[in-house]
Short mmCIF file of C-alpha atoms in Angstrom, two decimals:
data_model
loop_
_atom_site.label_atom_id
_atom_site.label_comp_id
_atom_site.label_asym_id
_atom_site.label_seq_id
_atom_site.Cartn_x
_atom_site.Cartn_y
_atom_site.Cartn_z
CA MET A 1 19.87 50.94 -34.90
CA ALA A 2 18.59 53.21 -37.63
CA GLU A 3 17.97 56.86 -36.97
CA ALA A 4 14.40 57.84 -36.24
CA ALA A 5 12.26 58.08 -39.35
CA GLN A 6 9.33 60.40 -39.89
CA THR A 7 6.97 57.72 -41.21
CA VAL A 8 6.56 53.95 -41.14
CA THR A 9 4.09 51.51 -42.69
CA THR A 10 1.60 49.61 -40.56
CA LYS A 11 3.11 46.26 -41.55
CA GLN A 12 6.66 47.39 -40.80
CA LEU A 13 5.68 48.90 -37.45
CA ARG A 14 3.83 45.73 -36.44
CA GLU A 15 6.89 43.60 -37.24
CA GLU A 16 9.25 45.93 -35.38
CA ILE A 17 7.12 46.00 -32.23
CA ARG A 18 6.88 42.23 -32.25
CA GLY A 19 10.66 42.11 -32.74
CA VAL A 20 11.19 44.28 -29.66
CA LEU A 21 8.92 42.05 -27.60
CA SER A 22 10.64 38.92 -28.93
CA ALA A 23 14.07 40.21 -27.91
CA LEU A 24 12.88 41.02 -24.40
CA TYR A 25 11.12 37.67 -24.12
CA ALA A 26 14.22 35.75 -25.27
CA ALA A 27 16.35 37.53 -22.68
CA ALA A 28 13.87 36.67 -19.94
CA LYS A 29 13.77 33.01 -20.97
CA ALA A 30 17.57 32.96 -20.77
CA GLY A 31 17.32 34.13 -17.17
CA ASN A 32 18.48 37.69 -17.86
CA ARG A 33 16.75 40.73 -16.43
CA THR A 34 16.83 43.67 -18.82
CA ARG A 35 16.86 47.17 -17.36
CA LEU A 36 15.18 49.95 -19.28
CA SER A 37 18.53 51.65 -19.84
CA GLU A 38 19.89 48.46 -21.42
CA ALA A 39 16.87 47.49 -23.51
CA GLY A 40 17.71 49.60 -26.55
CA ALA A 41 21.07 47.88 -27.01
CA LEU A 42 19.38 44.48 -26.77
CA ILE A 43 17.33 45.06 -29.93
CA LYS A 44 19.25 43.76 -32.94
CA ILE A 45 16.72 44.55 -35.66
CA PRO A 46 16.70 48.02 -37.29
CA LEU A 47 13.96 50.27 -35.91
CA SER A 48 12.22 53.03 -37.83
CA LEU A 49 11.53 55.09 -34.69
CA ASP A 50 13.39 55.75 -31.45
CA PHE A 51 13.27 52.87 -28.98
CA VAL A 52 11.58 55.12 -26.45
CA ASP A 53 8.58 55.45 -28.81
CA TYR A 54 8.12 51.68 -28.79
CA PHE A 55 8.57 51.49 -25.03
CA LYS A 56 5.93 54.16 -24.40
CA PHE A 57 3.45 52.22 -26.50
CA LEU A 58 4.23 48.87 -24.88
CA ARG A 59 4.00 50.33 -21.37
CA ARG A 60 0.84 52.33 -22.06
CA TYR A 61 -1.08 49.33 -23.40
CA ASN A 62 0.24 46.86 -20.81
CA TYR A 63 2.44 44.74 -23.09
CA VAL A 64 5.41 45.31 -20.77
CA ALA A 65 5.71 46.28 -17.10
CA ILE A 66 8.56 47.71 -15.00
CA ASP A 67 9.84 46.03 -11.86
CA ARG A 68 10.42 49.04 -9.58
CA THR A 69 13.00 47.23 -7.49
CA ASP A 70 15.64 47.18 -10.24
CA GLN A 71 13.95 49.03 -13.13
CA SER A 72 13.90 45.86 -15.24
CA LEU A 73 11.35 45.21 -17.98
CA GLU A 74 8.96 42.28 -17.84
CA LEU A 75 6.58 41.08 -20.52
CA THR A 76 2.98 40.82 -19.40
CA ASN A 77 0.78 37.94 -20.50
CA GLU A 78 -0.52 40.21 -23.26
CA GLY A 79 3.03 40.83 -24.46
CA LYS A 80 3.89 37.14 -24.43
CA SER A 81 0.75 36.40 -26.43
CA ILE A 82 1.85 38.82 -29.18
CA VAL A 83 5.20 37.01 -29.42
CA ASP A 84 3.71 33.51 -29.38
CA GLN A 85 0.54 33.99 -31.42
CA GLY A 86 1.09 37.22 -33.32
CA PRO A 87 -0.74 40.56 -33.18
CA ASP A 88 -4.50 40.40 -32.69
CA ASP A 89 -7.23 42.91 -33.51
CA GLU A 90 -6.89 44.70 -30.17
CA PHE A 91 -3.16 45.12 -30.69
CA ASN A 92 -3.69 46.48 -34.23
CA LYS A 93 -6.25 48.95 -32.91
CA ASP A 94 -3.96 50.15 -30.11
CA MET A 95 -0.99 50.46 -32.47
CA SER A 96 -2.93 52.38 -35.14
CA GLN A 97 -4.22 54.86 -32.59
CA HIS A 98 -0.94 55.35 -30.74
CA PHE A 99 1.29 55.72 -33.82
CA ALA A 100 -1.22 57.49 -36.08
CA ARG A 101 1.11 60.45 -36.67
CA PHE A 102 3.91 58.15 -37.87
CA ILE A 103 1.96 55.70 -40.04
CA ASN A 104 1.95 56.25 -43.79
CA ASP A 105 0.75 53.26 -45.79
CA GLU A 106 1.57 53.72 -49.45
CA PRO A 107 -0.39 51.61 -51.93
CA GLU A 108 1.33 48.38 -52.86
CA GLU A 109 0.22 45.24 -54.65
CA GLN A 110 -0.52 42.20 -52.53
CA LEU A 111 -1.55 38.69 -53.43
CA ILE A 112 -3.58 37.07 -50.69
CA ASP A 113 -3.80 33.33 -51.28
CA LEU A 114 -6.93 31.99 -49.65
CA SER A 115 -6.11 28.37 -50.42
CA GLU A 116 -6.34 27.26 -46.79
CA ASP A 117 -9.68 28.87 -46.17
CA THR A 118 -11.95 25.87 -45.80
CA GLY A 119 -15.16 24.67 -44.24
CA GLU A 120 -13.76 21.18 -43.88
CA GLN A 121 -16.18 19.20 -41.76
CA LYS A 122 -14.49 16.37 -39.97
CA ILE A 123 -13.07 15.87 -36.51
CA PRO A 124 -9.94 13.76 -36.02
CA VAL A 125 -10.67 11.39 -33.17
CA GLU A 126 -8.36 8.99 -31.39
CA GLY A 127 -8.94 5.43 -32.46
CA GLY A 128 -9.09 6.12 -36.17
CA SER A 129 -12.63 7.43 -36.61
CA GLU A 130 -12.78 10.65 -38.63
CA GLU A 131 -16.00 12.00 -37.16
CA ALA A 132 -17.58 12.15 -33.76
CA PRO A 133 -20.83 13.72 -32.63
CA PHE A 134 -21.09 16.58 -30.18
CA PRO A 135 -21.32 15.80 -26.49
CA PRO A 136 -24.53 16.83 -24.73
CA VAL A 137 -24.37 20.56 -24.04
CA ALA A 138 -26.45 22.96 -22.03
CA ALA A 139 -26.28 26.72 -21.95
CA SER A 140 -28.76 27.66 -19.27
CA ALA A 141 -26.60 27.96 -16.17
CA PRO A 142 -23.11 29.17 -15.29
CA GLY A 143 -20.36 26.61 -14.99
CA PRO A 144 -16.75 25.79 -15.81
CA GLY A 145 -17.26 24.16 -19.21
CA GLY A 146 -16.84 27.15 -21.48
CA THR A 147 -15.80 30.76 -21.91
CA ALA A 148 -18.34 33.31 -23.10
CA ARG A 149 -17.56 35.62 -26.02
CA SER A 150 -19.03 37.23 -29.12
CA GLY A 151 -22.52 35.74 -29.15
CA TRP A 152 -21.56 32.17 -28.41
CA VAL A 153 -19.63 30.30 -25.76
CA GLU A 154 -16.67 27.99 -26.06
CA ALA A 155 -17.18 24.45 -24.82
CA LYS A 156 -15.06 21.41 -24.15
CA GLU A 157 -13.83 19.35 -27.08
CA PRO A 158 -16.39 16.69 -28.09
CA ARG A 159 -15.77 13.29 -26.54
CA ALA A 160 -14.76 10.42 -28.80
CA ASP A 161 -17.12 8.14 -26.87
CA ALA A 162 -20.20 10.30 -27.42
CA ARG A 163 -23.44 8.94 -28.87
CA SER A 164 -22.88 7.14 -32.14
CA ASP A 165 -25.63 8.77 -34.18
CA SER A 166 -24.63 12.46 -33.87
CA ARG A 167 -28.22 13.44 -33.06
CA PRO A 168 -28.38 14.75 -29.49
CA ASP A 169 -30.65 13.43 -26.83
CA LEU A 170 -32.74 16.52 -26.13
CA LYS A 171 -33.28 15.63 -22.49
CA THR A 172 -29.57 15.34 -21.90
CA ALA A 173 -28.84 18.42 -23.97
CA GLN A 174 -30.97 20.51 -21.64
CA ASP A 175 -29.23 19.28 -18.49
CA PRO A 176 -27.05 22.20 -17.31
CA ARG A 177 -24.79 19.87 -15.32
CA LYS A 178 -23.44 17.92 -18.30
CA ASP A 179 -20.08 18.54 -19.98
CA GLY A 180 -19.77 21.81 -21.85
CA VAL A 181 -21.86 23.97 -19.52
CA PRO A 182 -20.90 27.55 -20.43
CA TYR A 183 -20.75 30.75 -18.51
CA PRO A 184 -23.60 33.17 -19.20
CA MET A 185 -22.72 35.94 -21.65
CA GLY A 186 -23.39 39.66 -21.53
CA GLY A 187 -25.87 39.41 -18.68
CA LYS A 188 -27.95 36.81 -20.51
CA SER A 189 -28.42 33.44 -18.88
CA GLU A 190 -28.55 31.52 -22.17
CA PRO A 191 -26.20 32.33 -25.07
CA LYS A 192 -27.56 31.37 -28.46
CA TYR A 193 -24.66 29.18 -29.63
CA VAL A 194 -22.07 26.92 -28.05
CA ARG A 195 -18.77 26.83 -29.93
CA TYR A 196 -16.42 23.85 -30.15
CA GLU A 197 -13.09 23.24 -31.89
CA ALA A 198 -11.91 24.81 -35.14
CA ILE A 199 -12.58 22.67 -38.22
CA GLY A 200 -11.22 25.02 -40.89
CA ASN A 201 -8.74 27.88 -41.15
CA GLY A 202 -7.73 30.37 -43.80
CA GLY A 203 -7.14 33.91 -44.97
CA ILE A 204 -10.72 35.06 -44.41
CA GLY A 205 -11.30 33.50 -41.01
CA THR A 206 -11.86 30.35 -38.99
CA VAL A 207 -14.72 27.84 -39.11
CA TYR A 208 -15.83 26.25 -35.83
CA ARG A 209 -18.10 23.37 -35.03
CA ALA A 210 -21.02 24.69 -33.01
CA ARG A 211 -24.45 23.96 -31.61
CA HIS A 212 -27.63 25.95 -31.17
CA SER A 213 -28.00 25.92 -27.40
CA SER A 214 -31.79 25.67 -27.15
CA LEU A 215 -32.59 23.62 -30.27
CA ALA A 216 -29.57 21.29 -29.96
CA LEU A 217 -28.86 21.66 -33.69
CA ASP A 218 -25.38 21.00 -35.03
CA LEU A 219 -24.12 24.08 -36.88
CA ALA A 220 -20.94 25.69 -38.19
CA ILE A 221 -19.77 29.19 -37.28
CA LYS A 222 -17.38 31.16 -39.45
CA GLU A 223 -15.59 33.87 -37.50
CA ILE A 224 -13.95 36.66 -39.49
CA LYS A 225 -11.00 36.64 -37.16
CA ASP A 226 -7.81 36.94 -39.20
CA LEU A 227 -9.19 39.40 -41.73
CA PHE A 228 -8.17 42.57 -39.93
CA SER A 229 -4.50 41.66 -40.08
CA TYR A 230 -4.68 42.68 -43.75
CA PHE A 231 -6.30 46.06 -43.03
CA ASN A 232 -5.51 48.58 -40.35
CA PHE A 233 -8.20 49.47 -37.84
CA LEU A 234 -9.23 52.67 -39.60
CA GLN A 235 -10.82 50.56 -42.36
CA ARG A 236 -12.70 48.28 -40.03
CA SER A 237 -16.08 49.99 -40.39
CA GLU A 238 -15.95 49.54 -44.15
CA VAL A 239 -15.01 45.88 -43.88
CA VAL A 240 -17.88 45.31 -41.43
CA LYS A 241 -20.27 47.02 -43.85
CA HIS A 242 -19.16 44.65 -46.61
CA PHE A 243 -19.53 41.72 -44.21
CA ARG A 244 -23.18 42.57 -43.57
CA GLU A 245 -23.84 42.93 -47.29
CA VAL A 246 -22.09 39.69 -48.28
CA VAL A 247 -23.64 37.56 -45.54
CA GLY A 248 -27.05 39.07 -46.25
CA GLN A 249 -26.73 38.07 -49.91
CA MET A 250 -25.68 34.53 -48.99
CA ALA A 251 -28.66 34.19 -46.65
CA LEU A 252 -31.02 35.06 -49.52
CA LEU A 253 -29.61 32.30 -51.76
CA ASN A 254 -32.33 29.74 -51.12
CA HIS A 255 -31.25 26.73 -53.18
CA PRO A 256 -30.86 23.01 -52.39
CA LEU A 257 -27.22 23.03 -53.57
CA ILE A 258 -26.05 26.15 -51.70
CA VAL A 259 -25.04 26.19 -48.02
CA ARG A 260 -27.76 27.78 -45.91
CA VAL A 261 -26.70 30.83 -43.89
CA LEU A 262 -28.84 31.08 -40.76
CA ASP A 263 -27.58 34.00 -38.69
CA GLN A 264 -24.85 36.64 -38.38
CA ASN A 265 -23.44 39.17 -35.93
CA ALA A 266 -21.26 42.03 -37.11
CA ASP A 267 -21.50 44.02 -33.87
CA VAL A 268 -18.71 42.12 -32.08
CA ALA A 269 -14.91 42.24 -32.17
CA HIS A 270 -14.79 39.27 -34.56
CA PRO A 271 -17.86 39.27 -36.84
CA PHE A 272 -19.27 35.82 -37.52
CA PHE A 273 -22.02 34.06 -39.39
CA VAL A 274 -23.79 30.78 -38.75
CA MET A 275 -24.44 28.12 -41.38
CA GLU A 276 -25.73 24.58 -41.57
CA MET A 277 -23.35 21.79 -40.63
CA LEU A 278 -22.58 19.38 -43.47
CA PRO A 279 -21.17 15.98 -42.47
CA GLY A 280 -19.97 14.80 -45.90
CA GLY A 281 -16.62 16.63 -46.00
CA ASN A 282 -15.54 18.65 -49.03
CA LEU A 283 -14.35 18.18 -52.59
CA ARG A 284 -10.70 18.60 -51.62
CA GLN A 285 -10.98 15.55 -49.37
CA LEU A 286 -12.77 13.59 -52.08
CA ILE A 287 -10.05 14.37 -54.64
CA ALA A 288 -7.36 13.43 -52.12
CA LYS A 289 -8.85 9.94 -51.73
CA GLY A 290 -7.94 9.09 -55.30
CA GLU A 291 -9.67 8.77 -58.65
CA ILE A 292 -13.30 9.89 -58.58
CA PRO A 293 -15.64 7.71 -60.67
CA VAL A 294 -16.61 9.59 -63.83
CA GLU A 295 -20.34 9.44 -63.10
CA ARG A 296 -19.82 10.85 -59.59
CA ALA A 297 -17.56 13.61 -60.95
CA LEU A 298 -20.09 14.62 -63.62
CA ILE A 299 -23.01 14.66 -61.17
CA CYS A 300 -20.91 16.79 -58.81
CA PHE A 301 -20.05 19.12 -61.70
CA LEU A 302 -23.73 19.48 -62.67
CA GLN A 303 -24.73 20.24 -59.09
CA ILE A 304 -22.06 22.95 -58.83
CA CYS A 305 -23.29 24.38 -62.14
CA TYR A 306 -26.88 24.65 -60.91
CA ALA A 307 -25.78 26.24 -57.62
CA LEU A 308 -23.62 28.73 -59.50
CA GLN A 309 -26.36 29.48 -62.01
CA ALA A 310 -28.83 30.27 -59.20
CA ALA A 311 -26.35 32.62 -57.54
CA HIS A 312 -25.51 34.41 -60.79
CA GLN A 313 -29.21 34.86 -61.54
CA ALA A 314 -29.43 36.59 -58.15
CA SER A 315 -26.45 38.81 -59.14
CA VAL A 316 -24.14 37.09 -56.65
CA ILE A 317 -20.60 36.25 -57.79
CA HIS A 318 -18.61 33.65 -55.88
CA GLY A 319 -15.11 34.97 -56.56
CA ASN A 320 -13.15 32.12 -54.96
CA LEU A 321 -14.41 28.79 -56.26
CA LYS A 322 -12.17 25.94 -55.13
CA PRO A 323 -12.61 22.38 -53.83
CA GLU A 324 -12.54 23.52 -50.18
CA ASN A 325 -15.72 25.55 -50.79
CA ILE A 326 -17.60 22.59 -52.27
CA LEU A 327 -19.11 20.78 -49.29
CA PHE A 328 -21.24 17.63 -49.21
CA ASP A 329 -24.31 16.64 -47.21
CA ALA A 330 -24.76 13.20 -45.68
CA GLN A 331 -26.06 11.81 -48.99
CA GLY A 332 -23.13 13.17 -51.00
CA ASN A 333 -24.93 16.10 -52.62
CA VAL A 334 -23.05 19.34 -53.21
CA ARG A 335 -23.45 22.46 -51.10
CA VAL A 336 -21.47 25.43 -52.41
CA ALA A 337 -20.20 27.73 -49.63
CA ASP A 338 -18.69 31.21 -49.17
CA PHE A 339 -20.24 33.21 -52.00
CA GLY A 340 -18.70 36.66 -52.29
CA MET A 341 -16.38 36.39 -49.29
CA THR A 342 -13.43 37.91 -51.15
CA ARG A 343 -15.36 41.19 -51.19
CA LEU A 344 -14.42 41.57 -47.54
CA LEU A 345 -10.87 42.35 -48.65
CA GLN A 346 -11.95 45.20 -50.92
CA THR A 347 -12.29 48.82 -49.91
CA ASP A 348 -14.07 51.90 -51.19
CA SER A 349 -11.88 54.23 -49.15
CA ASP A 350 -10.24 57.28 -50.73
CA ARG A 351 -7.12 56.90 -48.58
CA PRO A 352 -4.18 54.93 -50.03
CA VAL A 353 -4.60 51.19 -49.50
CA PRO A 354 -2.77 48.16 -50.87
CA GLN A 355 -3.81 46.81 -54.24
CA VAL A 356 -5.14 43.42 -53.22
CA VAL A 357 -5.52 40.39 -55.46
CA THR A 358 -7.72 37.87 -53.67
CA GLY A 359 -8.37 34.23 -54.34
CA THR A 360 -6.72 30.83 -54.46
CA LEU A 361 -3.82 30.75 -56.88
CA GLY A 362 -4.54 27.56 -58.79
CA TYR A 363 -8.13 28.57 -59.54
CA LEU A 364 -7.83 32.29 -60.29
CA SER A 365 -8.67 33.50 -63.79
CA PRO A 366 -5.97 35.49 -65.63
CA GLU A 367 -7.92 38.73 -65.28
CA GLN A 368 -8.16 38.31 -61.50
CA MET A 369 -4.37 38.09 -61.30
CA ARG A 370 -3.93 41.52 -62.84
CA PRO A 371 -3.75 44.66 -60.66
CA GLY A 372 -7.27 45.83 -60.00
CA GLY A 373 -8.76 42.60 -61.35
CA GLN A 374 -12.17 41.81 -59.91
CA PRO A 375 -14.13 38.54 -59.82
CA SER A 376 -17.00 38.23 -62.28
CA LEU A 377 -19.46 35.74 -63.70
CA LEU A 378 -16.83 34.78 -66.30
CA SER A 379 -14.08 34.34 -63.71
CA ASP A 380 -16.39 31.98 -61.80
CA ILE A 381 -16.79 29.94 -65.00
CA TYR A 382 -13.00 29.80 -65.37
CA SER A 383 -12.57 28.53 -61.79
CA LEU A 384 -15.35 26.00 -62.37
CA GLY A 385 -13.47 24.69 -65.41
CA ILE A 386 -10.27 24.26 -63.39
CA MET A 387 -12.15 22.28 -60.72
CA PHE A 388 -13.82 20.23 -63.46
CA TYR A 389 -10.41 19.16 -64.78
CA GLU A 390 -9.17 18.37 -61.27
CA MET A 391 -12.21 16.22 -60.48
CA LEU A 392 -11.75 14.21 -63.68
CA THR A 393 -7.96 13.79 -63.59
CA GLY A 394 -6.90 14.31 -59.98
CA ASN A 395 -4.54 17.16 -60.94
CA LEU A 396 -4.68 20.88 -61.62
CA PRO A 397 -4.18 21.75 -65.30
CA GLY A 398 -1.11 23.61 -66.50
CA ARG A 399 -0.27 25.31 -69.79
CA ARG A 400 0.92 22.07 -71.37
CA SER A 401 -1.30 19.62 -69.52
CA PRO A 402 -3.03 16.90 -71.55
CA LEU A 403 -6.75 17.24 -72.18
CA PRO A 404 -9.07 15.36 -69.79
CA SER A 405 -9.80 12.56 -72.28
CA GLU A 406 -6.06 11.97 -72.71
CA VAL A 407 -5.68 11.40 -68.96
CA ASN A 408 -8.92 9.52 -68.30
CA LYS A 409 -9.83 7.17 -71.15
CA GLU A 410 -13.45 6.92 -69.94
CA LEU A 411 -14.02 10.51 -71.05
CA SER A 412 -15.12 11.66 -74.48
CA LYS A 413 -13.63 14.55 -76.41
CA ASP A 414 -16.86 16.44 -75.70
CA ILE A 415 -15.59 16.81 -72.14
CA ASP A 416 -12.41 18.34 -73.56
CA THR A 417 -14.56 20.90 -75.37
CA LEU A 418 -16.36 21.86 -72.16
CA PHE A 419 -13.11 22.23 -70.24
CA ASP A 420 -11.38 24.19 -72.99
CA LYS A 421 -14.19 26.71 -73.45
CA MET A 422 -14.60 27.32 -69.71
CA THR A 423 -10.90 28.05 -69.23
CA ARG A 424 -9.96 30.29 -72.15
CA ASP A 425 -7.55 33.07 -71.14
CA ARG A 426 -9.69 35.75 -72.77
CA PRO A 427 -12.96 36.12 -70.85
CA GLU A 428 -14.95 36.92 -73.98
CA GLU A 429 -13.98 33.54 -75.46
CA ARG A 430 -15.46 31.58 -72.55
CA TYR A 431 -19.04 30.43 -72.15
CA PRO A 432 -21.10 33.59 -71.56
CA ASP A 433 -22.92 32.06 -68.59
CA VAL A 434 -23.48 28.80 -66.75
CA GLY A 435 -26.64 28.15 -68.74
CA ALA A 436 -24.51 27.86 -71.89
CA VAL A 437 -22.23 25.37 -70.13
CA LEU A 438 -25.25 23.24 -69.22
CA THR A 439 -26.65 23.46 -72.75
CA ASP A 440 -23.46 22.02 -74.21
CA PHE A 441 -23.24 19.36 -71.49
CA TYR A 442 -26.74 18.05 -72.24
CA ASN A 443 -26.13 18.23 -75.99
CA PHE A 444 -23.14 15.96 -75.40
CA HIS A 445 -25.20 13.59 -73.18
CA LYS A 446 -28.54 13.09 -74.92
CA ASP A 447 -29.13 9.60 -73.57
CA GLY A 448 -30.89 10.96 -70.47
CA ARG A 449 -28.37 9.43 -68.11
CA TYR A 450 -27.90 12.82 -66.47
CA LEU A 451 -31.55 13.85 -66.99
CA LYS A 452 -32.09 17.03 -68.99
CA SER A 453 -31.55 20.75 -68.59
CA GLY A 454 -33.37 22.13 -65.57
CA ARG A 455 -33.62 18.75 -63.83
CA ILE A 456 -31.20 18.36 -60.93
CA ILE A 457 -29.91 14.94 -59.89
CA LEU A 458 -30.07 14.59 -56.09
CA LEU A 459 -28.51 11.56 -54.45
CA ALA A 460 -30.64 9.69 -51.92
CA ALA A 461 -27.70 7.86 -50.34
CA ALA A 462 -23.99 8.48 -50.13
CA PRO A 463 -22.09 6.92 -53.07
#
């Protein structure tokens, strides 16, 4: 083992503590009892501090216990959870407080790829059906169906044989003896939301299927759960402040093509916000099904443009446009989600913090990839152009990729012009705003097939 060091980074310390727990856990699984005097020799990874420093922490916060009969170490359930699932917010808080005198996080550049962060809205169900409605749920009496936490309660997984039309029977939904009856939360007999299974995961957090307990409305809850693994606990208050600001801005974006944000709670361990549930899946799923008809792709593109234009006019930048954030309602109309969420990974602190580049790699503008690069109106236009190409061709563009009209013969060279000007490397060479993109689009399509500027096409039935 290495000699004790004076300082250690948060990331390194977290990995070393988990390594210590993993070694003890492996020995226990092999049927070996490890005495405290033997534990140091069991650890094969280099440690920045003395083993006794790690042991004091693990014992103090109940990650390990000592069997007094033979002085052997045993992992508690909390310790096993850290090995199996990784450190959680409570662990990070305990670690930061206990080792504060040793921790020294020097600034370093990080690239956080948010490509898996998605509001995907489908439930895999046995028997081949992709979607199933919620089971009837009540939240007015205690019972075994759920576990209360953070402003909602967890409920049983929806049944595949539930009602076929996804709209709940209100009588049944108010029956506290049906499946999914939760425990009361925080002294209140009726929590506001009932939470079901996760339907999306990523770098910012996790999206869950949910229901408003008294109105029986199907909703989605996004819990900012994994975010704090990127920042130590001392920066939490700042991140929570940004969360309130970002969610507040999203809630004020009242537009038919933007996901409605209905509620939020930042005063819990894992801040969350509530949004409408959209049953039509997302653009990533649509692209994965194969070639999108040109008319459908262009209508989708126009709808995204109008949503983006409305947000920009309200001084809201998206910052992470990608197919996973383009959701669809039951009729197939676009709803753009997650405006400004990458701001949660920024900090105004004076203390040294990592230089973070946030976004999804394939859609980031060149300026966002540079150290200190921030999202902007022009970077949103760049990401929009990349998605435009992908919708029309089925592939992401590269440096030597053919133009859209060379891949899809139904397209005119006017489409090439739109794509090229949206995705120029130099921001000043791109369209100055979404309005300019729309102006060119309608100049290229004067036959009225896609209406005219300022008139939004809304689908009345799913394509």
